[in-house]
Coordinates of C-alpha atoms and ligand atoms in Angstrom, one line a residue:
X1 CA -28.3 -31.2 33.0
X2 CA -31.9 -32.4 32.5
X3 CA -33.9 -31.9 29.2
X4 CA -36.1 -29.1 31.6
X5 CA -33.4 -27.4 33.0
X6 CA -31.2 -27.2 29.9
X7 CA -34.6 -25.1 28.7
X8 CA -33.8 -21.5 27.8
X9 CA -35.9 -18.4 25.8
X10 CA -33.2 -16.6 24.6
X11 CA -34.3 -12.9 23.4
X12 CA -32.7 -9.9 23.0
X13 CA -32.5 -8.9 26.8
X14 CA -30.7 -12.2 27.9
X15 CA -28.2 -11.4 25.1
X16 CA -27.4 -7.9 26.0
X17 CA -26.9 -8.6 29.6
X18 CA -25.6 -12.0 29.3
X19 CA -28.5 -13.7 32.3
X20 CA -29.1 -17.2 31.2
X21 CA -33.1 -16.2 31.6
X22 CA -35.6 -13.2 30.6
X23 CA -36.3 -12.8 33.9
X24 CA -35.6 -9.5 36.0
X25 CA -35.7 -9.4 40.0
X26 CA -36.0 -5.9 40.0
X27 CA -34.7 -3.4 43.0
X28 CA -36.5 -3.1 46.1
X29 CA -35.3 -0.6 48.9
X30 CA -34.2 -2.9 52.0
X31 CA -34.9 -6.4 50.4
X32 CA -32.8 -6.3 47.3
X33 CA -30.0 -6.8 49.1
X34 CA -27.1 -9.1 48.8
X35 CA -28.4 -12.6 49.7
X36 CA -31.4 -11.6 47.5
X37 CA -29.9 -10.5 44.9
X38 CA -26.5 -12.9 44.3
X39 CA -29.9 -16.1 45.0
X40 CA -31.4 -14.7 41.9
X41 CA -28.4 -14.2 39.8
X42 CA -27.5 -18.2 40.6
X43 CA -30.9 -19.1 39.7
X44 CA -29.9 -17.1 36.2
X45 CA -32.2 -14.3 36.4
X46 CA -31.1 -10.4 36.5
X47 CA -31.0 -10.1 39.9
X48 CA -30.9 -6.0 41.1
X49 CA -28.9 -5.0 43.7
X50 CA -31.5 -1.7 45.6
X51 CA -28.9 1.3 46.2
X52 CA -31.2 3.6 47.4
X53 CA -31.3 3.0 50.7
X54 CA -27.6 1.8 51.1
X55 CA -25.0 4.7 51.9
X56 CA -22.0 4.8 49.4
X57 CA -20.3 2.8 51.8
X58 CA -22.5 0.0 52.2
X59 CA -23.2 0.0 48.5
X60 CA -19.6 -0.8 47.8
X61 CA -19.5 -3.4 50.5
X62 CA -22.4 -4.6 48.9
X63 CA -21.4 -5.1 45.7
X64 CA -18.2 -7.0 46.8
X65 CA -20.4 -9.0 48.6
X66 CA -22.6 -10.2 46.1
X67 CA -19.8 -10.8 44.0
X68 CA -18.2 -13.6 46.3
X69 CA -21.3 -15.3 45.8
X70 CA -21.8 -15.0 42.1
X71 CA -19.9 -15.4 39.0
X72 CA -23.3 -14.6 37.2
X73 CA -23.9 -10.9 35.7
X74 CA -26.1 -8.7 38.4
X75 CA -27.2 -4.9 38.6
X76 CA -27.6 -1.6 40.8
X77 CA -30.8 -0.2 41.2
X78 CA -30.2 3.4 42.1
X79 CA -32.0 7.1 41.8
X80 CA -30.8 9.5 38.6
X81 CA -31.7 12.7 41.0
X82 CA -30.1 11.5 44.3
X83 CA -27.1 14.0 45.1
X84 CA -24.7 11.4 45.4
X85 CA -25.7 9.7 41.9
X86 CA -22.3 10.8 40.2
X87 CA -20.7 8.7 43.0
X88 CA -23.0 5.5 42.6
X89 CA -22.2 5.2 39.1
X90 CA -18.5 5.7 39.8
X91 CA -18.4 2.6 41.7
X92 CA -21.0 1.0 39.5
X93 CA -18.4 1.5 36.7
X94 CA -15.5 0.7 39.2
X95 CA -16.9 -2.7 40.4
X96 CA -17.8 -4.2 36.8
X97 CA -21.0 -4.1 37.5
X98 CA -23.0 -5.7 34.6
X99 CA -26.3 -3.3 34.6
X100 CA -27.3 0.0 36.0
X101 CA -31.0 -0.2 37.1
X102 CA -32.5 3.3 37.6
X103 CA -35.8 4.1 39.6
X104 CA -36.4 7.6 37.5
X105 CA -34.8 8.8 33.9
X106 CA -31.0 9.2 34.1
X107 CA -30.0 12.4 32.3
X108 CA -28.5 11.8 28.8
X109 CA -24.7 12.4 30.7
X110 CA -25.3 9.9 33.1
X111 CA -26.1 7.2 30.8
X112 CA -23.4 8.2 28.4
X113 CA -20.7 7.9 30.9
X114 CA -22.2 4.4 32.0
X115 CA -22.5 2.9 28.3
X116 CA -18.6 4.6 28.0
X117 CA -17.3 2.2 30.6
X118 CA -19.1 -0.7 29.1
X119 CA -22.3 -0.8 31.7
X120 CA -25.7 -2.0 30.0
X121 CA -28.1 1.1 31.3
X122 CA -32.0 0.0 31.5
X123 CA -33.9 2.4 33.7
X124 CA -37.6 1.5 34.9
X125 CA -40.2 3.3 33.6
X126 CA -44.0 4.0 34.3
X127 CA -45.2 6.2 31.2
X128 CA -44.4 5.6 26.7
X129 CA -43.0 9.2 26.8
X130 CA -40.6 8.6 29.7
X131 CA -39.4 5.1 27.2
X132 CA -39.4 7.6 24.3
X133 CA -37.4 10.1 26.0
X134 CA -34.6 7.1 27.6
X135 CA -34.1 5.1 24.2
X136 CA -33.3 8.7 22.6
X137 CA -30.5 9.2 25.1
X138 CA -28.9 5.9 24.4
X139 CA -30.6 3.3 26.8
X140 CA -29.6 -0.2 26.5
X141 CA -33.1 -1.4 27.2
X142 CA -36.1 -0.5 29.4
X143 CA -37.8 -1.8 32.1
X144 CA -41.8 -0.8 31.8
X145 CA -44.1 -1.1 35.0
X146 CA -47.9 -1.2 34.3
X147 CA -50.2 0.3 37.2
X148 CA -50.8 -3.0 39.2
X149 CA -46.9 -3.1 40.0
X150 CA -45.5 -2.8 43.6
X151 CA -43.9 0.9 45.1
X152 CA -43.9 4.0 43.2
X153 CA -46.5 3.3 40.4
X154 CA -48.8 4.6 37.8
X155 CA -52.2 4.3 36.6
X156 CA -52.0 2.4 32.9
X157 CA -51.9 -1.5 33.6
X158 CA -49.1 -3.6 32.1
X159 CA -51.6 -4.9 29.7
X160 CA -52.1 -1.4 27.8
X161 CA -48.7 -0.3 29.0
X162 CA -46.1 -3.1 27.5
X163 CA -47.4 -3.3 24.0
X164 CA -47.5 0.6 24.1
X165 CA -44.2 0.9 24.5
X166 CA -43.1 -2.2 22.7
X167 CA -44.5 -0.3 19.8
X168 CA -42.7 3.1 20.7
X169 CA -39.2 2.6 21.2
X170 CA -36.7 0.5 19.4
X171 CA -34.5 -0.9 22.1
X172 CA -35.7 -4.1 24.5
X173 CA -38.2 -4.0 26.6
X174 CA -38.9 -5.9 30.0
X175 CA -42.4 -5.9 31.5
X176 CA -43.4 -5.3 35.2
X177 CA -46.2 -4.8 37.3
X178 CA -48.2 -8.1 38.1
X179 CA -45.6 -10.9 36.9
X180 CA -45.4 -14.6 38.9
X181 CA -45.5 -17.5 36.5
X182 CA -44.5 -18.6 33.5
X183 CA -48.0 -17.9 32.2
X184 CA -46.9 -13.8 32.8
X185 CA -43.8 -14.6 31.1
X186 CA -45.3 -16.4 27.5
X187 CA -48.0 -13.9 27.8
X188 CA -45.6 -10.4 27.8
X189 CA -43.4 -12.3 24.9
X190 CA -46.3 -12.4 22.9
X191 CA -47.0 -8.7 23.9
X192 CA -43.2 -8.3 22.3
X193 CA -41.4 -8.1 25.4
X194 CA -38.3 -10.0 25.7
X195 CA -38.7 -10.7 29.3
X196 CA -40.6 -9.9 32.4
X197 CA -38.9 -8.3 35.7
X198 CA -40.3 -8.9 39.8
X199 CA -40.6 -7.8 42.8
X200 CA -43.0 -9.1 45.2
X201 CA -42.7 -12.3 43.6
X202 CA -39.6 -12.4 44.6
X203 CA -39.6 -10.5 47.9
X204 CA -41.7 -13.5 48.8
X205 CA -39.3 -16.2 48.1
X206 CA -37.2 -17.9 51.0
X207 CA -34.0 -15.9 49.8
X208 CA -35.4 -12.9 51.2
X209 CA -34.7 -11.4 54.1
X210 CA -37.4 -9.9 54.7
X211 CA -38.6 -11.0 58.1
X212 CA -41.5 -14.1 58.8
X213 CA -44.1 -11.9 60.2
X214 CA -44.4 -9.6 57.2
X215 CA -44.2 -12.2 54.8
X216 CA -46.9 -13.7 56.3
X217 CA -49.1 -10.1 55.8
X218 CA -48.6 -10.3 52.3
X219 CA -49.2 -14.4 52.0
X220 CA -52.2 -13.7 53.6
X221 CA -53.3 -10.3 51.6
X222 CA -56.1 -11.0 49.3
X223 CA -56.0 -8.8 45.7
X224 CA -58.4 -5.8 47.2
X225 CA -56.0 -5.8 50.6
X226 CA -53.5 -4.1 48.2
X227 CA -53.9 -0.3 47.4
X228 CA -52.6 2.7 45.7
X229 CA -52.2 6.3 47.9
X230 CA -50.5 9.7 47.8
X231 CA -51.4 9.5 51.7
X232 CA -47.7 8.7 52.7
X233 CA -45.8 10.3 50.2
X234 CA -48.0 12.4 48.0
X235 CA -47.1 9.9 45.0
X236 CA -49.1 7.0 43.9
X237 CA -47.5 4.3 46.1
X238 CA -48.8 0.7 45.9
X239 CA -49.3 -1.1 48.9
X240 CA -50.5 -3.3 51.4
X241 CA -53.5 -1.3 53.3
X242 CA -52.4 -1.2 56.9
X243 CA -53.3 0.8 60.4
X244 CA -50.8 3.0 59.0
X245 CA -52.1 3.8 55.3
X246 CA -56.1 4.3 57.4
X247 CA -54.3 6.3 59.7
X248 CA -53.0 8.6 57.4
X249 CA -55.7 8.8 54.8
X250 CA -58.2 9.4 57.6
X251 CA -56.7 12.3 59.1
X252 CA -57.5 15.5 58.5
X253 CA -54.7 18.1 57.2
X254 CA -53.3 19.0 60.7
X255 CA -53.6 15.8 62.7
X256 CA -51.4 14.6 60.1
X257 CA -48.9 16.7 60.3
X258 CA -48.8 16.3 64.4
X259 CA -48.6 12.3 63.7
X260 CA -46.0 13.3 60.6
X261 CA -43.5 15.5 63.4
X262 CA -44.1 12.5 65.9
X263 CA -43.1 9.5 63.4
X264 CA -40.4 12.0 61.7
X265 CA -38.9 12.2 65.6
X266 CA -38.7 8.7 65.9
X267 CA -37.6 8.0 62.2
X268 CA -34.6 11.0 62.6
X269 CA -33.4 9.3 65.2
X270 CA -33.0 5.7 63.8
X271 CA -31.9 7.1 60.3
X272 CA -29.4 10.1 62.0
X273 CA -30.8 12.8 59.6
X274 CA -31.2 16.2 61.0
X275 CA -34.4 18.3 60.9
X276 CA -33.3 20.2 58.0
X277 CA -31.9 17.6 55.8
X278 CA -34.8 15.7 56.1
X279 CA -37.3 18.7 55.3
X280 CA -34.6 19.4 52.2
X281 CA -35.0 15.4 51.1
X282 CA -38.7 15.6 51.7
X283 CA -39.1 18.6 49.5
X284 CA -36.7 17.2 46.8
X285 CA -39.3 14.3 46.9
X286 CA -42.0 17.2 46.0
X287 CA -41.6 16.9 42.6
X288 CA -43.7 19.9 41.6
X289 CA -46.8 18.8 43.7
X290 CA -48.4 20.5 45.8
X291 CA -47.4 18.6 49.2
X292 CA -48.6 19.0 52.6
X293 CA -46.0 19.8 54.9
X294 CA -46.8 16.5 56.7
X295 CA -46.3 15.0 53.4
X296 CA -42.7 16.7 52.9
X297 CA -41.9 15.1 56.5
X298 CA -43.3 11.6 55.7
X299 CA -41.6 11.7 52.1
X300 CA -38.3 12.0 54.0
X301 CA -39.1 9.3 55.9
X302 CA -40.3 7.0 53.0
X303 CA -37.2 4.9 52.9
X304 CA -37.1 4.6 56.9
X305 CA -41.2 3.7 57.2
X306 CA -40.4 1.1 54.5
X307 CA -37.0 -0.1 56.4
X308 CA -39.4 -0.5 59.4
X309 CA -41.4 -2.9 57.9
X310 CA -38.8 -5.0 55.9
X311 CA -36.1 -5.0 58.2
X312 CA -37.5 -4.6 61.3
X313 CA -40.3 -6.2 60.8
X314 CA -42.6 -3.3 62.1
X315 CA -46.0 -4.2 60.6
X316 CA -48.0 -1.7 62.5
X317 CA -45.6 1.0 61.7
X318 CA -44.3 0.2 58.5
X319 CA -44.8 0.8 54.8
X320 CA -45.4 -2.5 53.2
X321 CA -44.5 -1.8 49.5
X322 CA -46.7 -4.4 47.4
X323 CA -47.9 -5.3 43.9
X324 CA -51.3 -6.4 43.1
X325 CA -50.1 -9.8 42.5
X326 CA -49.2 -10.2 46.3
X327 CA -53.0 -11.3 46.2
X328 CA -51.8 -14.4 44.2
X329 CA -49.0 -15.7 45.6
X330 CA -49.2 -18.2 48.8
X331 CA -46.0 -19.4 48.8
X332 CA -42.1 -19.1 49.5
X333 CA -40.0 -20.6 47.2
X334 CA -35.9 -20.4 46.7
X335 CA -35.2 -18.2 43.9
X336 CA -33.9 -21.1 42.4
X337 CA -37.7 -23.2 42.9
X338 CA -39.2 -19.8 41.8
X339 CA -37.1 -19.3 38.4
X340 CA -36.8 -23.5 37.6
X341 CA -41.0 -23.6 38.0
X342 CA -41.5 -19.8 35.8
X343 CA -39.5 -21.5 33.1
X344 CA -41.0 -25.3 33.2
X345 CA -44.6 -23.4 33.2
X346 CA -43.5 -21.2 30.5
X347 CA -42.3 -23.8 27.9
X348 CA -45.2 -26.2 28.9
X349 CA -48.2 -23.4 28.2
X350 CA -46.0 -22.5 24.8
X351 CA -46.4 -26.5 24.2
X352 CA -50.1 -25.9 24.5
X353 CA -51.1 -22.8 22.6
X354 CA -53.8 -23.5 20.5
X355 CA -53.0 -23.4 16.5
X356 CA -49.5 -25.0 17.5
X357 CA -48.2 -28.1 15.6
Ligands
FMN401 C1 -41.1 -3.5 48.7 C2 -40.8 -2.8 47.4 C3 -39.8 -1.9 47.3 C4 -39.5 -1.2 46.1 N1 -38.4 -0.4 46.0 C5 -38.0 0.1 44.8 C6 -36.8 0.9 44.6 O1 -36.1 1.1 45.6 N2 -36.5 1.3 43.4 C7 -37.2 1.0 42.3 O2 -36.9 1.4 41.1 N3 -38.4 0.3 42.4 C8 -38.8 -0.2 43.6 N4 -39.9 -1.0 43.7 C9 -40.7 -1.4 42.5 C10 -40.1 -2.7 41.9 O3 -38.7 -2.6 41.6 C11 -40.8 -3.3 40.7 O4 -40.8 -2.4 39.6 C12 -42.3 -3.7 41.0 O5 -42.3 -4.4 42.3 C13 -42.8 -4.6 39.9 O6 -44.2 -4.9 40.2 P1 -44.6 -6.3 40.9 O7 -44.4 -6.1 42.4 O8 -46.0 -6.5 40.5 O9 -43.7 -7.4 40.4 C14 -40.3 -1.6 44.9 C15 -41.3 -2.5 45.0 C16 -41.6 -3.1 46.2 C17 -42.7 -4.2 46.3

């Protein structure tokens, strides 16, 4: 092994979860899947295997699958208040999977039952309270993801966000929301991180499946082409602005909930749910707001509008998940380009900090 690539930062995440670097590719919904995720484990980060938008089934299948392709420790992404969660973490536990990844706060049982059978638990957070409350119930670690970060988002940037929280909780914490380079990763270690997790960095690497033409959107976004808006959902969702995102902030109350029932139709029928299960899953999605009932329709078909985009490559129609960062990148690395150049980058800039040797 050569002098570079024997490099390592060792820290308190890489030793709970065994990944030879502090580097996270964190769940996304219909690109985390399998070739991702076992290409980011070989290249010795954490890669995250996204659940949420496989079926039971497909999540086993999944699992297996990344397996045959990695001896390295991996995780599965998944959501604490999906009805079938129980289930998830059965064959989380079942499998050996190395890390449980969760997209909202587990409930104490949950994460009791995981640490019982030996599973690391680090669930991503947006807020110091929701850290507070997840280290209190027995997290392993957290994952923290500042405003500028891709999906589901909130409004504090990592910058304010990560030492926050760094501060609040005693268990490891990873930072999210804007990371690319090795720069990102020296700069949330100083912040008191002990590593930094990805996901468009590493939805734009060659390992993803995600097809050519939307790739290409988000090579060519520039920083202001990515926005945040309840329009689709009615939660802050970060994202490349499209025909789609106009489309819906544009129209008025009931011409979006004609356009809602028209995409719902086409959506039920490529994702098999009925009317009522995907008014119940919209409203679960309600989460105490007050949502439109075009909302409720499109928050059931969140996971289908994004599928349109990444695996069917449905630009005009799609959701296009993004973090600010998408602005910055203009490439597609391998994982294993992507993590080798993070870590040169990182221990040349710690060679150069001012006040060293
Ligand atoms: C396309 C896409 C899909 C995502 N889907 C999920 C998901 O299913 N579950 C989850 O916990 N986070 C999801 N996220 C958020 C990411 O896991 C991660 O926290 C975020 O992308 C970090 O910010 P960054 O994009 O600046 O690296 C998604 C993000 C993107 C870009």
């Amino acid at each position: 092994m050569s002098d570079a690539a024997a490099f390592t930062l060792p820290t308190a995440f890489t030793e709970l979860t065994g990944v030879r670097h502090p580097l996270v590719q964190t769940g996304m919904g219909w690109v985390a899947g399998p070739r991702l995720v076992s290409a980011a484990a070989n290249a010795g980060a954490l890669g995250i295997l996204a659940s949420a938008t496989m079926t039971v089934d497909r999540l086993r299948s999944a699992v297996r699958e990344v397996r045959s392709r990695t001896d390295a420790p991996f995780g599965v992404n998944l959501r604490a208040d999906a009805g079938d969660a129980r289930e998830r973490v059965r064959i989380i536990i079942d499998e050996g999977v190395k890390v449980a990844s969760f997209a909202l706060a587990p409930s104490r049982e949950l994460i009791a039952e995981l640490k019982d059978a030996g599973v690391v638990v680090v669930p991503s957070v947006g807020a110091r309270r929701h850290a507070e409350k997840v280290a209190a119930w027995g997290a392993d670690a957290v994952i923290v993801q500042g405003g500028e970060g891709g999906g589901h988002t909130g409004e504090v940037a990592t910058s304010v966000l990560l030492p926050q929280v760094v501060d609040a909780v005693g268990i490891p914490v990873v930072g999210a929301g804007g990371f690319r380079d090795g720069r990102g990763l020296v700069a949330a270690l100083a912040y008191g991180a002990a590593g930094v997790a990805m996901g468009t960095r590493f939805l734009l690497t060659s390992d993803s499946t995600v097809p050519d033409a939307v790739k290409a959107r988000y090579l060519a976004a520039s920083v202001k082409d990515v926005t945040v808006t309840t329009a689709v959902d009615g939660l802050p969702h970060r994202m490349l602005r499209s025909d789609l995102v106009d489309a819906l902030e544009g129209a008025g109350r009931a011409r979006a909930l004609v356009q809602a029932v028209r995409r719902a139709s086409g959506f039920r029928k490529l994702s098999g749910l009925s009317w009522p299960q995907m008014v119940r899953d919209g409203l679960a999605m309600r989460h105490g707001k007050d949502l439109s009932w075009s909302q409720v329709l499109l928050a059931a078909n969140t996971p289908m509008l994004l599928r349109a985009s990444m695996v069917e490559g449905r630009t005009d129609l799609g959701v296009m998940a993004s973090g600010q960062v998408a602005g910055l990148i203009e490439d597609l690395p391998s994982c294993a380009e992507l993590v080798a150049r993070v870590m040169a980058e990182a221990r040349q800039v710690l060679g150069t900090l001012p006040g060293r040797g």
